[in-house]
Tab-separated table of C-alpha atoms and ligand atoms in Angstrom:
chain	number	residue	atom	x	y	z
A	288	MET	CA	116.399	209.607	103.539
A	289	SER	CA	114.183	206.996	104.562
A	290	ASN	CA	115.431	203.371	104.415
A	291	TRP	CA	112.503	202.165	101.806
A	292	GLN	CA	113.539	199.019	101.567
A	293	GLU	CA	113.628	198.228	105.035
A	294	LEU	CA	110.220	199.973	105.476
A	295	GLU	CA	108.892	197.985	102.248
A	296	TYR	CA	109.786	194.692	103.997
A	297	LYS	CA	108.082	196.099	107.326
A	298	TYR	CA	105.053	197.294	105.830
A	299	PHE	CA	104.500	195.495	102.281
A	300	MET	CA	103.426	191.777	101.662
A	301	PRO	CA	106.448	189.876	99.977
A	302	THR	CA	104.717	189.245	96.945
A	303	PHE	CA	107.499	190.359	94.571
A	304	THR	CA	111.306	189.682	94.470
A	305	ARG	CA	112.498	192.952	94.153
A	306	LEU	CA	116.196	194.115	93.156
A	307	SER	CA	117.770	196.369	95.666
A	308	LEU	CA	117.072	199.377	93.547
A	309	THR	CA	114.498	202.397	94.667
A	310	LEU	CA	113.524	204.287	91.723
A	311	VAL	CA	112.320	207.722	92.011
A	312	ARG	CA	112.577	209.454	88.615
A	313	GLY	CA	112.387	208.439	84.722
A	314	ARG	CA	112.605	210.418	81.128
A	315	GLY	CA	112.655	208.775	77.988
A	316	ALA	CA	114.447	205.393	78.075
A	317	ARG	CA	116.132	206.114	81.312
A	318	VAL	CA	115.583	205.848	85.288
A	319	TRP	CA	117.270	207.196	88.350
A	320	ASP	CA	117.393	205.580	91.733
A	321	GLU	CA	117.477	207.611	95.014
A	322	ASP	CA	121.413	208.315	94.982
A	323	GLY	CA	120.839	209.939	91.502
A	324	ARG	CA	122.505	206.850	89.937
A	325	GLU	CA	121.148	206.597	85.940
A	326	TYR	CA	119.886	203.300	84.567
A	327	LEU	CA	118.935	202.461	80.798
A	328	ASP	CA	115.556	200.925	81.151
A	329	PHE	CA	115.086	198.043	79.209
A	330	VAL	CA	112.188	196.625	81.253
A	331	ALA	CA	109.690	199.597	81.049
A	332	GLY	CA	107.648	198.661	83.611
A	333	TRP	CA	107.112	195.157	81.993
A	334	ALA	CA	106.328	196.392	78.495
A	335	VAL	CA	104.158	199.344	79.596
A	336	ASN	CA	106.212	202.952	79.105
A	337	SER	CA	105.593	202.472	75.279
A	338	LEU	CA	107.206	205.671	74.822
A	339	GLY	CA	109.355	205.890	77.270
A	340	HIS	CA	109.070	207.488	80.961
A	341	CYS	CA	107.168	210.931	81.095
A	342	HIS	CA	107.105	211.337	77.382
A	343	PRO	CA	105.531	215.044	76.923
A	344	THR	CA	102.469	213.925	74.876
A	345	VAL	CA	101.367	211.620	77.702
A	346	VAL	CA	102.346	214.285	80.668
A	347	LYS	CA	100.358	216.650	78.820
A	348	ALA	CA	97.347	214.271	78.581
A	349	VAL	CA	97.355	213.349	82.027
A	350	THR	CA	97.903	216.799	83.489
A	351	GLU	CA	95.273	218.441	81.399
A	352	GLN	CA	92.951	215.725	82.110
A	353	VAL	CA	93.312	215.663	85.971
A	354	LYS	CA	92.813	219.631	85.732
A	355	THR	CA	89.113	218.900	83.989
A	356	LEU	CA	87.628	215.487	85.066
A	357	ILE	CA	89.260	212.596	87.088
A	358	GLN	CA	86.388	210.408	87.380
A	359	VAL	CA	82.399	209.964	87.213
A	360	SER	CA	80.630	206.832	87.183
A	361	ASN	CA	79.865	204.841	84.204
A	362	SER	CA	76.125	205.784	84.368
A	363	PHE	CA	77.175	208.982	82.522
A	364	TYR	CA	78.801	209.193	79.272
A	365	THR	CA	82.566	210.709	79.108
A	366	ILE	CA	84.729	211.766	76.180
A	367	PRO	CA	87.966	210.336	76.592
A	368	GLN	CA	86.707	206.920	76.839
A	369	ILE	CA	84.647	207.042	73.608
A	370	GLN	CA	87.421	208.900	71.511
A	371	LEU	CA	89.881	206.158	72.812
A	372	ALA	CA	87.296	203.306	71.421
A	373	GLU	CA	86.734	205.118	68.464
A	374	LEU	CA	90.583	204.910	67.838
A	375	LEU	CA	90.723	201.301	68.949
A	376	VAL	CA	88.014	200.247	66.607
A	377	LYS	CA	89.263	202.243	63.767
A	378	ASN	CA	92.698	200.881	63.767
A	379	SER	CA	91.958	197.267	64.650
A	380	CYS	CA	89.571	194.431	63.342
A	381	LEU	CA	87.224	194.710	66.550
A	382	ASN	CA	84.130	196.408	66.649
A	383	LYS	CA	83.175	197.013	70.164
A	384	VAL	CA	85.278	198.149	73.401
A	385	PHE	CA	84.902	197.597	77.036
A	386	PHE	CA	87.498	199.360	79.186
A	387	CYS	CA	88.873	198.018	82.878
A	388	ASN	CA	91.903	198.466	85.034
A	389	SER	CA	94.523	195.924	84.182
A	390	GLY	CA	95.485	192.802	81.665
A	391	ALA	CA	93.727	190.331	84.085
A	392	GLU	CA	90.531	192.089	84.238
A	393	ALA	CA	90.334	192.292	80.655
A	394	ALA	CA	90.934	188.900	80.188
A	395	GLU	CA	88.740	187.772	82.626
A	396	GLY	CA	86.070	190.241	80.752
A	397	ALA	CA	86.772	188.185	77.599
A	398	VAL	CA	86.055	184.873	79.554
A	399	LYS	CA	82.929	186.195	80.633
A	400	LEU	CA	81.664	187.562	77.363
A	401	ALA	CA	82.629	183.953	75.819
A	402	ARG	CA	80.561	182.045	78.423
A	403	ARG	CA	77.623	184.634	77.648
A	404	TYR	CA	77.981	183.818	73.878
A	405	GLY	CA	78.108	180.196	75.038
A	406	LYS	CA	75.061	180.544	76.850
A	407	LEU	CA	73.613	182.188	74.103
A	408	HIS	CA	74.671	180.521	70.807
A	409	LEU	CA	76.341	177.242	71.858
A	410	GLY	CA	73.974	175.536	73.958
A	411	GLY	CA	75.226	176.783	77.292
A	412	ALA	CA	79.001	175.751	76.359
A	413	TYR	CA	81.450	177.450	78.833
A	414	GLU	CA	84.822	175.936	78.919
A	415	ILE	CA	87.876	177.583	77.278
A	416	ILE	CA	90.807	175.874	75.946
A	417	THR	CA	93.818	177.717	76.800
A	418	THR	CA	97.786	176.826	76.614
A	419	SER	CA	100.467	175.701	78.707
A	420	GLY	CA	102.992	178.267	79.379
A	421	SER	CA	100.483	180.900	78.743
A	422	PHE	CA	99.903	184.073	81.191
A	423	HIS	CA	96.453	185.708	81.769
A	424	GLY	CA	96.636	187.591	84.604
A	425	ARG	CA	96.582	187.024	88.559
A	426	THR	CA	92.732	186.962	89.431
A	427	LEU	CA	91.636	183.721	90.675
A	428	ALA	CA	90.135	182.722	87.677
A	429	MET	CA	92.957	184.090	85.295
A	430	VAL	CA	95.569	181.728	87.326
A	431	SER	CA	93.071	178.891	86.391
A	432	ALA	CA	93.311	180.022	82.862
A	433	SER	CA	96.945	180.407	82.442
A	434	GLY	CA	98.651	177.195	81.941
A	435	GLN	CA	101.614	177.485	84.749
A	436	SER	CA	101.465	175.310	87.318
A	437	LYS	CA	103.634	177.444	89.474
A	438	PHE	CA	100.883	179.858	89.623
A	439	GLN	CA	98.264	177.806	90.135
A	440	ARG	CA	99.616	174.861	92.923
A	441	PRO	CA	98.917	177.764	95.979
A	442	TYR	CA	95.324	178.321	95.325
A	443	ILE	CA	93.954	174.806	94.565
A	444	PRO	CA	90.817	174.295	93.892
A	445	LEU	CA	90.724	176.691	91.045
A	446	PRO	CA	87.446	178.099	89.319
A	447	GLU	CA	86.563	175.110	87.036
A	448	GLY	CA	85.705	175.706	83.192
A	449	PHE	CA	89.650	175.993	81.628
A	450	ILE	CA	91.253	173.259	79.730
A	451	ASN	CA	95.241	173.709	79.563
A	452	VAL	CA	96.580	171.978	76.525
A	453	ASP	CA	100.131	172.103	75.242
A	454	PHE	CA	101.087	175.228	73.091
A	455	ASN	CA	101.801	174.828	69.487
A	456	ASN	CA	99.924	171.568	69.233
A	457	ILE	CA	96.719	171.757	66.938
A	458	GLN	CA	95.811	168.165	67.830
A	459	ALA	CA	95.643	168.804	71.529
A	460	ILE	CA	93.006	171.638	71.031
A	461	LYS	CA	90.974	169.474	68.608
A	462	ALA	CA	91.149	166.838	71.042
A	463	ALA	CA	90.335	169.147	73.984
A	464	THR	CA	87.126	170.745	71.828
A	465	THR	CA	83.905	168.992	72.884
A	466	CYS	CA	80.093	170.675	72.538
A	467	LYS	CA	81.038	172.159	76.282
A	468	VAL	CA	83.928	174.743	74.911
A	469	CYS	CA	83.036	178.225	73.782
A	470	ALA	CA	86.311	179.373	73.025
A	471	VAL	CA	90.112	179.094	72.530
A	472	MET	CA	92.040	181.656	74.155
A	473	LEU	CA	95.836	182.299	73.357
A	474	GLU	CA	98.680	184.761	73.240
A	475	PRO	CA	99.809	185.104	69.574
A	476	VAL	CA	103.276	185.046	71.345
A	477	GLN	CA	103.644	183.796	74.958
A	478	GLY	CA	105.304	186.767	76.893
A	479	GLU	CA	105.494	185.411	80.775
A	480	GLY	CA	105.740	182.007	79.556
A	481	GLY	CA	108.980	182.790	77.798
A	482	ILE	CA	108.499	184.611	74.746
A	483	ASN	CA	107.461	181.302	72.802
A	484	LEU	CA	106.489	181.933	69.385
A	485	PRO	CA	103.843	180.243	67.545
A	486	ASP	CA	104.883	177.952	65.142
A	487	ASP	CA	104.406	178.400	61.283
A	488	ARG	CA	100.652	178.175	60.591
A	489	TYR	CA	99.503	177.274	64.306
A	490	LEU	CA	97.383	180.312	64.975
A	491	GLU	CA	96.026	180.039	61.245
A	492	THR	CA	94.914	176.333	61.873
A	493	VAL	CA	93.335	177.337	65.209
A	494	ARG	CA	91.336	180.177	63.720
A	495	ALA	CA	90.222	177.403	61.066
A	496	TRP	CA	89.318	175.057	63.469
A	497	CYS	CA	87.373	177.515	65.729
A	498	ASP	CA	85.686	178.514	62.578
A	499	GLU	CA	84.865	175.198	61.791
A	500	ASN	CA	83.303	174.804	64.841
A	501	GLY	CA	81.487	177.729	65.443
A	502	ILE	CA	83.701	178.682	68.597
A	503	LEU	CA	85.304	182.103	69.611
A	504	LEU	CA	89.130	183.106	69.083
A	505	ILE	CA	90.376	185.193	71.872
A	506	LEU	CA	93.749	186.671	71.613
A	507	ASP	CA	95.020	188.124	74.943
A	508	GLU	CA	97.344	191.050	73.477
A	509	VAL	CA	98.264	192.528	76.786
A	510	GLN	CA	101.874	192.108	76.255
A	511	THR	CA	102.006	191.817	72.437
A	512	GLY	CA	99.556	194.795	71.530
A	513	VAL	CA	100.105	198.223	71.188
A	514	ALA	CA	103.138	197.940	68.707
A	515	ARG	CA	105.110	195.932	70.917
A	516	THR	CA	105.966	193.217	68.315
A	517	GLY	CA	106.418	195.639	64.925
A	518	THR	CA	103.012	195.938	63.857
A	519	LEU	CA	99.887	197.634	65.760
A	520	PHE	CA	98.779	194.315	67.115
A	521	ALA	CA	100.769	190.583	66.638
A	522	TYR	CA	97.506	189.144	64.972
A	523	GLN	CA	98.050	191.404	62.011
A	524	GLN	CA	101.319	189.204	61.321
A	525	TYR	CA	99.697	185.909	61.191
A	526	GLY	CA	96.756	186.810	58.866
A	527	ILE	CA	93.980	185.935	61.260
A	528	GLU	CA	91.889	187.729	63.215
A	529	PRO	CA	90.465	187.457	66.867
A	530	ASP	CA	86.584	187.331	67.736
A	531	ILE	CA	87.644	188.952	71.134
A	532	MET	CA	90.995	190.554	71.904
A	533	THR	CA	92.388	192.160	75.340
A	534	LEU	CA	94.674	194.953	75.845
A	535	GLY	CA	96.549	196.545	78.469
A	536	LYS	CA	100.154	196.975	79.550
A	537	GLY	CA	101.629	199.305	77.012
A	538	LEU	CA	98.261	201.110	76.223
A	539	ALA	CA	98.405	204.031	78.730
A	540	ASN	CA	102.040	204.282	78.752
A	541	GLY	CA	101.971	203.454	82.643
A	542	ILE	CA	98.342	204.909	83.780
A	543	PRO	CA	96.566	201.546	84.571
A	544	ILE	CA	93.952	200.243	81.861
A	545	GLY	CA	92.584	197.156	80.366
A	546	ALA	CA	90.593	196.960	77.322
A	547	MET	CA	88.421	194.164	75.595
A	548	LEU	CA	87.394	194.388	72.143
A	549	ALA	CA	85.287	191.964	70.252
A	550	LYS	CA	83.815	191.817	66.709
A	551	ASP	CA	79.844	192.726	66.651
A	552	SER	CA	79.036	189.070	66.147
A	553	ALA	CA	80.773	188.165	69.579
A	554	SER	CA	79.655	191.346	71.684
A	555	VAL	CA	76.865	189.989	73.216
A	556	PHE	CA	76.770	191.793	76.581
A	557	THR	CA	73.761	193.597	77.689
A	558	PRO	CA	73.335	196.475	80.106
A	559	GLY	CA	74.005	195.224	83.632
A	560	GLU	CA	76.030	192.074	82.588
A	561	HIS	CA	79.316	193.446	83.231
A	562	GLY	CA	81.063	196.480	84.503
A	563	SER	CA	83.488	198.368	86.351
A	564	THR	CA	83.742	201.391	88.645
A	565	PHE	CA	87.046	203.147	87.548
A	566	GLY	CA	87.064	200.956	83.904
A	567	GLY	CA	87.081	203.544	81.006
A	568	ASN	CA	88.180	206.681	83.931
A	569	PRO	CA	88.898	209.638	82.158
A	570	VAL	CA	92.209	210.046	82.815
A	571	ALA	CA	93.407	206.615	81.643
A	572	CYS	CA	91.822	206.835	78.501
A	573	ALA	CA	92.652	210.450	77.787
A	574	THR	CA	96.073	209.361	78.270
A	575	GLY	CA	95.401	205.675	76.465
A	576	TYR	CA	94.398	207.717	73.476
A	577	ALA	CA	97.375	210.418	73.499
A	578	THR	CA	99.293	207.232	73.917
A	579	LEU	CA	97.867	205.458	70.863
A	580	LYS	CA	97.447	208.332	68.655
A	581	PHE	CA	101.045	209.139	69.032
A	582	ILE	CA	102.132	205.736	68.344
A	583	ILE	CA	99.839	205.260	64.966
A	584	ASP	CA	100.933	209.258	63.901
A	585	HIS	CA	104.519	208.534	64.208
A	586	ASP	CA	104.568	204.829	62.933
A	587	ILE	CA	106.189	203.923	65.855
A	588	ALA	CA	105.353	200.162	65.226
A	589	SER	CA	108.263	200.806	62.213
A	590	ASN	CA	110.696	201.992	64.597
A	591	VAL	CA	109.897	198.773	66.617
A	592	LYS	CA	110.613	196.932	63.406
A	593	SER	CA	113.898	198.206	62.720
A	594	VAL	CA	115.403	198.832	66.059
A	595	GLY	CA	114.041	195.155	67.071
A	596	ARG	CA	116.187	193.904	64.190
A	597	TYR	CA	118.959	195.620	65.201
A	598	LEU	CA	118.574	194.600	68.777
A	599	THR	CA	118.249	191.113	67.848
A	600	ASP	CA	121.130	191.301	65.189
A	601	GLY	CA	123.449	192.673	68.288
A	602	LEU	CA	122.239	189.661	70.605
A	603	ARG	CA	123.062	187.249	68.106
A	604	ASN	CA	126.398	188.659	67.739
A	605	LEU	CA	126.850	188.387	71.215
A	606	ALA	CA	125.841	184.743	71.115
A	607	GLN	CA	128.639	184.155	68.502
A	608	LYS	CA	131.293	185.079	71.332
A	609	PHE	CA	129.462	183.561	74.455
A	610	LYS	CA	128.842	179.785	73.278
A	611	PHE	CA	126.541	179.690	76.666
A	612	ILE	CA	124.044	181.800	74.560
A	613	THR	CA	121.457	178.963	73.258
A	614	ASP	CA	118.834	181.315	71.858
A	615	VAL	CA	117.816	184.899	70.767
A	616	ARG	CA	113.995	184.979	69.612
A	617	GLY	CA	111.183	187.572	69.886
A	618	PRO	CA	109.229	189.901	67.173
A	619	GLY	CA	109.949	193.417	67.632
A	620	LEU	CA	111.052	194.531	71.104
A	621	LEU	CA	109.620	191.485	72.821
A	622	VAL	CA	112.973	189.556	73.032
A	623	ALA	CA	114.693	186.868	74.621
A	624	MET	CA	118.015	185.634	75.317
A	625	GLU	CA	118.525	182.156	76.243
A	626	PHE	CA	121.394	180.476	78.246
A	627	SER	CA	122.761	176.844	78.838
A	628	HIS	CA	122.752	177.444	82.314
A	629	ASP	CA	120.666	178.998	84.694
A	630	ILE	CA	122.695	182.261	84.957
A	631	ALA	CA	119.706	185.062	84.337
A	632	PRO	CA	119.687	186.218	87.676
A	633	GLN	CA	123.382	186.788	88.191
A	634	LEU	CA	123.474	188.696	84.868
A	635	THR	CA	120.376	190.664	85.706
A	636	MET	CA	122.432	191.788	88.439
A	637	ALA	CA	125.765	192.267	86.419
A	638	CYS	CA	123.737	194.473	83.858
A	639	LEU	CA	122.217	196.302	87.020
A	640	ASP	CA	125.753	197.294	88.038
A	641	GLY	CA	126.716	198.251	84.542
A	642	GLY	CA	123.855	200.756	84.607
A	643	LEU	CA	121.279	198.666	82.575
A	644	LEU	CA	117.653	196.780	83.751
A	645	VAL	CA	116.961	193.923	82.044
A	646	ASN	CA	113.964	191.213	83.059
A	647	ASN	CA	115.113	187.865	84.256
A	648	LEU	CA	112.616	186.087	82.532
A	649	LYS	CA	113.341	182.471	83.966
A	650	PRO	CA	116.238	181.211	85.518
A	651	ASN	CA	118.007	180.629	82.096
A	652	ALA	CA	116.465	183.554	80.144
A	653	LEU	CA	116.376	187.098	79.742
A	654	ARG	CA	113.688	189.474	78.256
A	655	PHE	CA	114.227	192.958	76.927
A	656	ILE	CA	111.165	194.998	76.547
A	657	PRO	CA	112.493	198.504	76.393
A	658	PRO	CA	110.175	201.513	75.401
A	659	LEU	CA	109.486	201.289	71.635
A	660	ASN	CA	110.505	204.549	70.293
A	661	ILE	CA	114.067	203.938	71.542
A	662	GLY	CA	116.971	204.241	68.705
A	663	ASN	CA	120.077	202.220	67.797
A	664	TYR	CA	122.146	204.329	69.682
A	665	GLU	CA	120.214	203.067	73.364
A	666	VAL	CA	120.572	199.631	71.570
A	667	ASP	CA	124.273	200.013	71.368
A	668	GLU	CA	124.631	201.216	74.769
A	669	ALA	CA	122.396	198.275	76.247
A	670	LEU	CA	124.625	195.746	74.395
A	671	GLY	CA	128.159	197.412	75.398
A	672	ILE	CA	126.729	196.576	78.970
A	673	LEU	CA	125.431	193.844	78.552
A	674	ASP	CA	128.394	192.283	76.551
A	675	GLU	CA	130.584	193.441	79.749
A	676	ALA	CA	128.032	191.746	82.142
A	677	LEU	CA	128.217	188.337	80.130
A	678	SER	CA	132.226	188.423	79.991
A	679	SER	CA	132.142	188.988	83.829
A	680	ILE	CA	129.805	185.865	84.123
A	681	ALA	CA	131.672	183.526	81.441
A	682	SER	CA	134.428	182.763	83.334
A	683	LYS	CA	132.386	181.560	86.261
A	684	ILE	CA	130.495	179.053	84.030
B	794	PLP	C1	100.736	190.911	81.867
B	794	PLP	C2	99.689	189.929	81.039
B	794	PLP	C3	98.412	190.046	81.729
B	794	PLP	C4	98.447	190.686	83.030
B	794	PLP	O1	97.802	192.297	83.216
B	794	PLP	P1	98.145	192.386	84.656
B	794	PLP	O2	97.940	193.903	83.944
B	794	PLP	O3	99.175	192.686	85.409
B	794	PLP	O4	96.707	191.960	85.113
B	794	PLP	C5	97.625	189.311	80.882
B	794	PLP	N1	97.958	188.558	79.922
B	794	PLP	C6	98.894	189.054	79.361
B	794	PLP	C7	99.517	188.419	78.118
B	794	PLP	C8	100.091	189.664	80.041
B	794	PLP	O5	101.332	189.734	79.487
């Protein structure tokens, strides 16, 4: 057998901090490494495998589409693209869809759309207000948009036109709103930044402020969308509607896809103003359609609510036992556990040894983002492994 990890070191740019594990196979909520060892997967490709690994509905959609039509240019109509767009529109508050290949590209498209809107309706306004701790992707412009200096510092000078203000601070948004601003862009719940929840009424107040000033509200639901938080889209829990919304991660269960949706009032692109070679690719869209339809038809969002509650209850019970657990938070199956010490890396390793994959969100926090169709049984198993991992760490604190 090849030593894949040595070959990676030799041939791959060292952009990722990887765990020493080469995964070769997945089924449901489980994956296997090259030695045949089984792991319960509470990372799910970073909140991507909505229905778990190799779900039969997803496999069928991919295989049927690759046998039928893999790719043609966007100068022709293709059916899966239109079917997925219709399904998204019929199940959201948005009216028009653009498909791309990743979350960053969706957010980038949202920014371009808002700038077009600013040119047409707001006297050339182009600035976008974003928040600290936010994450909108890794393109140069989205690094500039994301309010995290660790991603920005290596690439200064950054594209201009983004104002990063504190999250959960409506006064900061108000203070930053000048006649140059065309939109506010937010994640309803900050994912990569730490699973940071919006304060009561924050999102409603931002929505009202945008309305008052005639500027757009962009919700980046790349991580929170597609039932991850217990409703099909997170905005539905906060009594607001975005003008523009982005999706990615869980939409096609692992086939790369991004989507940018807008209300008719904000859908101002004209032919040629935006595009993508692979965006709306038949395989990605057929898979997205099968995934989303399954999630809707089987009310997976309700499962996320109940299993998510079961998971957070279980994690809170562990917090009773281990006093160095300082917080458990998150909607649905987007859950963080925070600690008084920077033990997340060791804990991630201890969980791995026990057969559980978890995400090391921050030095002092873990993130749990399992497939959305898991049951309490898998949660019990994960909690058992986590309990042992916490016990093994406890003595060293
Ligand atoms: C992951 C993520 C992105 C970037 O998605 P990529 O597919 O990695 O480009 C953008 N926004 C949010 C909220 C995300 O969680």
